Coordinates of C-alpha atoms in Angstrom, one line a residue:
M1 CA 63.2 70.9 61.1
R2 CA 60.2 68.9 59.9
P3 CA 60.8 67.7 56.3
K4 CA 58.4 69.2 53.8
L5 CA 56.7 66.1 52.3
P6 CA 55.3 66.1 48.8
S7 CA 51.8 66.8 50.0
D8 CA 52.9 70.0 51.7
K9 CA 53.1 72.2 48.6
G10 CA 52.3 72.2 45.0
Q11 CA 49.9 69.2 45.1
D12 CA 46.1 69.0 45.0
E13 CA 45.1 67.7 48.5
S14 CA 42.3 65.7 46.8
D15 CA 44.8 63.8 44.7
D16 CA 45.6 60.5 46.2
G17 CA 48.8 59.9 44.2
I18 CA 49.7 57.6 41.3
C19 CA 49.0 54.3 43.0
K20 CA 45.4 55.2 43.9
S21 CA 44.6 57.1 40.7
M22 CA 46.4 55.1 38.0
V23 CA 47.4 51.6 39.3
E24 CA 44.9 50.3 41.8
P25 CA 41.9 51.1 39.7
Q26 CA 43.3 48.5 37.2
N27 CA 43.4 45.9 40.0
Y28 CA 47.2 45.9 40.5
V29 CA 48.9 46.0 43.9
C30 CA 50.8 49.3 44.2
E31 CA 53.1 50.7 46.9
E32 CA 54.0 54.4 47.4
H33 CA 57.7 55.0 48.4
T34 CA 59.9 58.0 48.9
V35 CA 63.6 58.5 48.7
T36 CA 65.7 61.5 49.7
T37 CA 68.5 62.6 47.4
G38 CA 71.9 63.7 48.6
D39 CA 70.9 67.3 48.1
G40 CA 67.7 67.0 50.1
Y41 CA 64.9 66.5 47.5
I42 CA 62.2 64.0 48.5
L43 CA 61.2 62.0 45.5
S44 CA 58.2 59.7 45.2
L45 CA 58.6 56.2 43.8
Q46 CA 55.7 53.8 43.0
R47 CA 56.2 50.0 43.0
I48 CA 54.0 47.5 41.3
P49 CA 55.5 44.3 42.7
V50 CA 53.2 41.6 41.2
G51 CA 50.8 41.2 38.3
R52 CA 47.0 40.9 38.5
S53 CA 47.3 37.2 39.1
G54 CA 49.2 37.8 42.3
G55 CA 52.2 35.7 43.3
T56 CA 55.3 36.9 45.0
S57 CA 57.8 39.7 44.2
V58 CA 60.7 37.5 45.4
D59 CA 63.3 37.0 42.6
R60 CA 61.4 39.2 40.2
P61 CA 64.1 41.3 38.4
P62 CA 63.5 45.0 39.2
V63 CA 63.0 47.6 36.4
L64 CA 63.1 51.3 37.0
L65 CA 61.0 53.5 34.6
Q66 CA 62.1 57.1 34.2
H67 CA 59.8 59.7 32.4
G68 CA 60.9 62.6 30.3
L69 CA 60.6 66.4 30.5
M70 CA 57.2 67.9 31.6
M71 CA 56.0 64.4 32.4
D72 CA 55.8 62.3 35.6
G73 CA 55.5 58.6 36.4
S74 CA 52.0 58.4 35.0
T75 CA 53.7 58.5 31.6
W76 CA 53.9 54.7 31.7
M77 CA 50.2 54.1 32.3
L78 CA 48.5 56.5 29.9
L79 CA 47.5 53.6 27.6
P80 CA 45.0 50.9 28.6
P81 CA 46.6 48.3 31.0
E82 CA 47.0 45.7 28.3
K83 CA 49.1 48.2 26.3
S84 CA 50.9 50.2 29.0
L85 CA 54.6 49.4 29.5
A86 CA 54.4 49.4 33.4
F87 CA 51.6 46.8 33.4
L88 CA 53.1 44.7 30.6
L89 CA 56.4 44.5 32.5
V90 CA 54.9 43.4 35.8
D91 CA 52.7 40.9 33.9
N92 CA 55.8 39.5 32.3
G93 CA 57.5 38.8 35.6
F94 CA 59.3 42.1 36.5
D95 CA 59.2 44.1 39.7
V96 CA 58.3 47.5 38.4
W97 CA 59.4 50.8 40.0
I98 CA 58.3 54.2 38.7
A99 CA 60.4 57.3 39.2
N100 CA 59.2 60.9 39.5
S101 CA 61.8 63.7 39.0
R102 CA 62.2 66.6 41.4
G103 CA 59.8 69.4 40.8
T104 CA 57.0 67.2 39.4
K105 CA 53.7 66.9 41.1
Y106 CA 54.7 64.1 43.5
S107 CA 58.3 65.1 44.1
R108 CA 58.0 68.6 45.4
G109 CA 59.3 67.9 48.9
H110 CA 62.7 68.9 50.3
V111 CA 64.2 68.5 53.8
S112 CA 64.5 72.3 54.2
L113 CA 63.2 74.1 51.1
S114 CA 59.8 74.9 49.7
P115 CA 58.9 75.1 46.0
D116 CA 58.3 78.8 46.8
D117 CA 62.0 79.2 47.4
A118 CA 64.2 80.1 44.5
A119 CA 66.9 77.7 45.8
F120 CA 64.4 74.8 45.4
W121 CA 64.7 75.3 41.6
D122 CA 68.5 75.7 41.4
W123 CA 69.2 72.6 39.3
S124 CA 69.2 71.3 35.8
W125 CA 69.4 67.8 34.3
D126 CA 73.0 67.6 35.6
E127 CA 71.5 67.1 39.1
L128 CA 68.9 64.7 37.8
A129 CA 71.8 62.5 36.6
S130 CA 74.1 63.0 39.6
S131 CA 71.5 62.9 42.4
D132 CA 68.0 61.8 41.4
L133 CA 69.0 58.6 39.5
P134 CA 71.6 57.4 41.9
A135 CA 69.1 57.9 44.8
A136 CA 66.4 55.9 43.0
F137 CA 68.8 53.2 41.9
G138 CA 70.3 52.8 45.4
Y139 CA 66.8 52.7 47.0
V140 CA 65.5 50.1 44.6
Q141 CA 68.6 47.9 45.0
D142 CA 68.4 48.2 48.8
Q143 CA 64.8 47.1 48.7
T144 CA 65.2 44.2 46.2
R145 CA 68.9 43.2 46.7
Q146 CA 69.2 43.0 42.9
K147 CA 70.7 44.9 40.1
L148 CA 68.2 47.0 38.0
H149 CA 67.0 47.1 34.5
Y150 CA 66.3 50.7 33.4
V151 CA 63.9 52.2 30.9
G152 CA 64.0 55.9 30.1
H153 CA 62.1 58.1 27.6
S154 CA 63.3 61.5 26.3
Q155 CA 65.1 63.4 29.1
G156 CA 65.1 60.1 31.0
T157 CA 67.6 58.8 28.4
L158 CA 69.8 61.9 28.6
T159 CA 70.1 61.7 32.4
A160 CA 70.8 58.0 32.1
L161 CA 73.5 58.4 29.5
A162 CA 75.2 61.0 31.7
A163 CA 74.8 58.9 34.8
F164 CA 76.3 55.8 33.1
L165 CA 79.6 57.7 33.0
K166 CA 79.6 57.4 36.8
E167 CA 80.8 54.0 38.0
Q168 CA 78.5 54.1 41.1
L169 CA 75.5 53.7 38.9
L170 CA 77.0 51.0 36.7
S171 CA 77.5 48.7 39.6
M172 CA 73.8 48.6 40.1
L173 CA 72.8 48.4 36.4
R174 CA 71.7 45.2 34.6
S175 CA 70.6 46.7 31.3
A176 CA 69.0 49.8 29.8
A177 CA 66.4 50.6 27.2
L178 CA 66.4 54.1 25.8
L179 CA 63.2 55.3 24.0
S180 CA 63.5 58.4 21.8
P181 CA 67.1 58.8 23.1
I182 CA 68.5 62.3 23.6
A183 CA 72.1 63.1 23.9
Y184 CA 72.6 65.7 21.2
L185 CA 70.0 68.3 20.4
G186 CA 71.8 70.5 17.9
Q187 CA 69.8 69.3 14.9
M188 CA 66.4 69.2 16.5
T189 CA 63.7 70.0 13.9
S190 CA 60.8 71.1 16.2
L191 CA 60.3 74.7 15.1
L192 CA 58.5 75.6 18.3
A193 CA 61.1 74.1 20.6
R194 CA 63.9 75.6 18.6
N195 CA 62.4 79.0 18.7
V196 CA 62.1 78.7 22.5
A197 CA 65.8 77.7 22.6
E198 CA 67.3 80.1 20.1
G199 CA 65.2 83.1 21.1
F200 CA 66.8 83.1 24.6
I201 CA 63.2 83.0 25.9
A202 CA 64.1 80.7 28.8
E203 CA 67.0 83.0 29.8
T204 CA 64.7 86.0 29.7
L205 CA 62.2 84.4 32.0
Y206 CA 65.0 83.2 34.3
W207 CA 66.5 86.7 34.4
L208 CA 63.1 88.0 35.4
G209 CA 63.2 85.9 38.5
L210 CA 61.0 83.0 37.3
N211 CA 62.7 79.9 38.7
E212 CA 59.9 77.3 38.1
F213 CA 59.1 76.4 34.5
N214 CA 55.4 75.6 34.8
P215 CA 54.1 74.6 31.4
T216 CA 50.5 75.3 32.5
G217 CA 51.3 78.7 34.0
D218 CA 50.6 82.2 32.6
A219 CA 54.2 83.1 31.9
V220 CA 54.8 80.0 29.7
A221 CA 51.4 80.4 28.0
N222 CA 52.2 84.0 27.2
M223 CA 55.7 83.1 25.9
L224 CA 54.2 80.4 23.6
K225 CA 51.5 82.8 22.4
D226 CA 54.1 85.4 21.5
I227 CA 56.3 82.8 19.6
C228 CA 53.3 81.5 17.7
Q229 CA 52.2 85.0 16.6
K230 CA 55.7 86.2 15.6
T231 CA 56.9 83.0 13.8
G232 CA 53.8 81.9 12.1
I233 CA 54.1 78.4 13.6
D234 CA 50.8 76.6 13.8
C235 CA 50.2 76.2 17.5
S236 CA 46.7 74.8 17.2
D237 CA 48.2 71.4 18.1
L238 CA 51.0 72.1 20.6
L239 CA 51.8 68.4 21.1
T240 CA 52.5 68.0 17.4
S241 CA 54.3 71.3 17.2
F242 CA 56.8 70.2 19.9
T243 CA 57.1 66.4 19.2
G244 CA 56.6 66.0 15.5
Q245 CA 53.6 64.2 13.8
N246 CA 52.9 61.3 16.1
C247 CA 51.6 58.4 13.9
C248 CA 49.7 56.3 16.3
T249 CA 48.3 58.2 19.3
N250 CA 44.6 58.5 19.8
S251 CA 42.7 61.5 21.2
S252 CA 41.6 59.8 24.4
V253 CA 45.2 59.1 25.4
V254 CA 46.2 62.7 24.6
E255 CA 43.2 63.9 26.7
L256 CA 44.3 61.8 29.6
L257 CA 47.8 63.3 29.4
L258 CA 46.4 66.8 29.5
D259 CA 44.0 65.9 32.3
R260 CA 46.9 64.7 34.3
K261 CA 48.6 68.1 33.5
L262 CA 52.1 68.7 32.1
Q263 CA 54.6 68.9 34.9
S264 CA 57.0 71.6 36.1
S265 CA 60.7 71.7 35.6
S266 CA 63.3 74.3 36.6
M267 CA 63.9 77.3 34.5
K268 CA 67.6 76.5 34.8
N269 CA 67.0 73.1 33.3
M270 CA 65.2 74.8 30.3
V271 CA 68.2 77.1 29.9
H272 CA 70.5 74.1 30.0
L273 CA 68.6 72.3 27.3
S274 CA 68.5 75.5 25.2
Q275 CA 72.3 75.7 25.4
M276 CA 72.5 72.2 24.0
V277 CA 70.2 73.1 21.1
R278 CA 72.2 76.2 20.3
D279 CA 75.7 74.7 20.8
G280 CA 75.1 71.1 19.6
T281 CA 77.1 69.9 22.5
V282 CA 76.5 67.7 25.6
S283 CA 78.1 69.6 28.5
M284 CA 77.3 70.5 32.0
Y285 CA 75.3 73.7 32.6
D286 CA 77.1 76.8 31.3
Y287 CA 76.9 79.8 33.7
E288 CA 78.0 81.9 30.7
D289 CA 80.5 83.7 33.0
E290 CA 84.1 82.4 33.2
A291 CA 84.5 83.3 36.8
E292 CA 81.3 81.5 37.8
N293 CA 82.3 78.4 35.7
I294 CA 85.7 78.4 37.3
Q295 CA 84.1 78.5 40.7
Q296 CA 81.7 75.7 39.9
Y297 CA 83.9 73.5 37.8
G298 CA 87.5 74.7 38.2
Q299 CA 87.7 75.6 34.5
P300 CA 86.3 78.5 32.4
T301 CA 84.0 76.3 30.3
P302 CA 81.7 73.6 31.6
P303 CA 83.0 70.0 31.4
S304 CA 81.7 67.9 28.5
Y305 CA 79.9 64.5 28.9
N306 CA 82.0 62.2 26.7
M307 CA 79.5 59.7 25.3
T308 CA 82.3 57.6 23.9
S309 CA 83.3 56.8 27.5
I310 CA 80.1 54.8 28.1
P311 CA 81.3 51.2 28.8
N312 CA 81.0 49.0 25.8
D313 CA 79.6 46.0 27.7
I314 CA 76.4 47.7 29.0
P315 CA 73.4 45.9 27.4
L316 CA 71.6 48.7 25.6
F317 CA 68.3 48.8 23.7
L318 CA 67.8 52.0 21.7
S319 CA 64.6 52.8 19.8
Y320 CA 64.1 56.0 17.8
G321 CA 61.7 57.4 15.3
G322 CA 62.0 59.0 11.8
A323 CA 59.2 61.6 12.5
D324 CA 60.6 62.6 15.9
A325 CA 61.1 66.4 16.0
L326 CA 62.9 66.5 19.4
S327 CA 65.1 63.4 19.2
D328 CA 66.1 64.0 15.6
V329 CA 67.5 61.2 13.5
D330 CA 70.7 63.0 12.8
D331 CA 71.3 63.7 16.5
V332 CA 70.6 60.1 17.3
K333 CA 73.2 59.1 14.7
L334 CA 75.7 61.2 16.5
L335 CA 75.0 59.2 19.6
L336 CA 75.2 55.9 17.7
R337 CA 78.6 57.0 16.3
S338 CA 79.7 57.5 19.9
L339 CA 78.6 53.9 20.5
R340 CA 80.3 52.4 17.4
D341 CA 82.7 50.4 19.5
H342 CA 80.0 49.0 21.7
D343 CA 80.0 45.2 22.0
G344 CA 77.9 43.9 19.1
D345 CA 75.9 41.5 21.2
K346 CA 75.2 44.2 23.8
L347 CA 73.5 46.7 21.5
V348 CA 70.1 46.5 20.0
I349 CA 69.0 49.4 17.7
Q350 CA 65.4 49.8 16.6
Y351 CA 64.4 52.5 14.0
L352 CA 60.7 53.2 13.4
D353 CA 60.2 55.4 10.4
N354 CA 56.8 56.8 11.3
Y355 CA 57.2 57.2 15.1
A356 CA 57.5 60.7 16.7
H357 CA 58.4 61.6 20.2
A358 CA 55.2 60.9 22.0
D359 CA 54.5 57.6 20.2
F360 CA 57.0 55.8 22.4
V361 CA 54.8 56.2 25.4
M362 CA 51.4 56.9 23.9
A363 CA 51.0 55.0 20.6
D364 CA 48.2 52.6 20.3
N365 CA 50.5 50.0 18.7
A366 CA 53.5 50.6 21.0
R367 CA 53.0 47.2 22.6
E368 CA 53.5 45.3 19.3
I369 CA 56.1 47.6 17.8
V370 CA 58.3 48.7 20.8
Y371 CA 57.3 47.0 24.1
N372 CA 57.3 43.4 23.1
P373 CA 60.9 43.6 21.6
L374 CA 62.0 45.7 24.6
I375 CA 60.6 43.1 27.1
A376 CA 62.3 40.3 25.2
F377 CA 65.6 42.2 25.3
L378 CA 65.3 42.6 29.1
Q379 CA 64.4 39.0 29.6
L380 CA 67.7 37.9 27.9
Q381 CA 69.9 40.0 30.2

């Protein structure tokens, strides 16, 4: 059977991809790659091997950038090139690789399934951690013959933390930087996101047979409209309603984000995240049926991800914000408590009082505030 490549479905045929639309116009070399996961998803990866001044990619340490929920790899290039993390990293001597999670615009291929098939969307962030990240790590290591640095934002930190519990990934890891880290979600202060989670909205759509969570689709738009009308939440600025009051983003960057369009996830993933908000736990997906959980996991309740089991010698850089309504300060403190025995010289913690969730990838001053310290951290590892 011919594999369904990312251009087969769900992608605008006139869209040339991230390299041609986001990287090459800034005069950087860019390569498009694909990797197939163990469960058959065909993921796109972009590589920026050298800076504008050229040179060779030999011996440049590779760094993999992983976006968050409803985003794709363009996350790392929304800011002007002199301020965007992807370009700053390559100009500072790194071999930059950009991941795109399954279901997003450039990763909608599968060896046998179409995005029109319900089975294509039968996954949550469990599979992003157990399949997508190992596939990307393995591919980059095979291409570069080096261990990787990793930078994740939002959901990209949750999947990394879960994956770090698997030794196969640790053997390929050099260090990790986690921006707006998410492990626990029980104290999330975003009223809009909490209403989505606690109102069982995601489950309702799932039960109605909607398998793809398309944030720009009619079903999600109607859901948000209903929540805003019933709860009195000010939804005139949806980005702020979800993320918190971002201190340092400007309108042109937000417009670029919206022009690129928010990306799809699976409805099952949204249900999984909702379970975390309601239960305050970090566990695998709960089928909410003992027999089904036993069939999937061999026990009546889903296994927990034990964050205290993350090895103490992984070099970690964590940056979180006081105004973040998704990665709440108290939830981050729970994560930090799990890391309290981490080797002191392997853990850097940065707290930014006025930063909210989107500031970490869209703030005008992110280079000075976050990226310069992050790059200095990576260069020491």
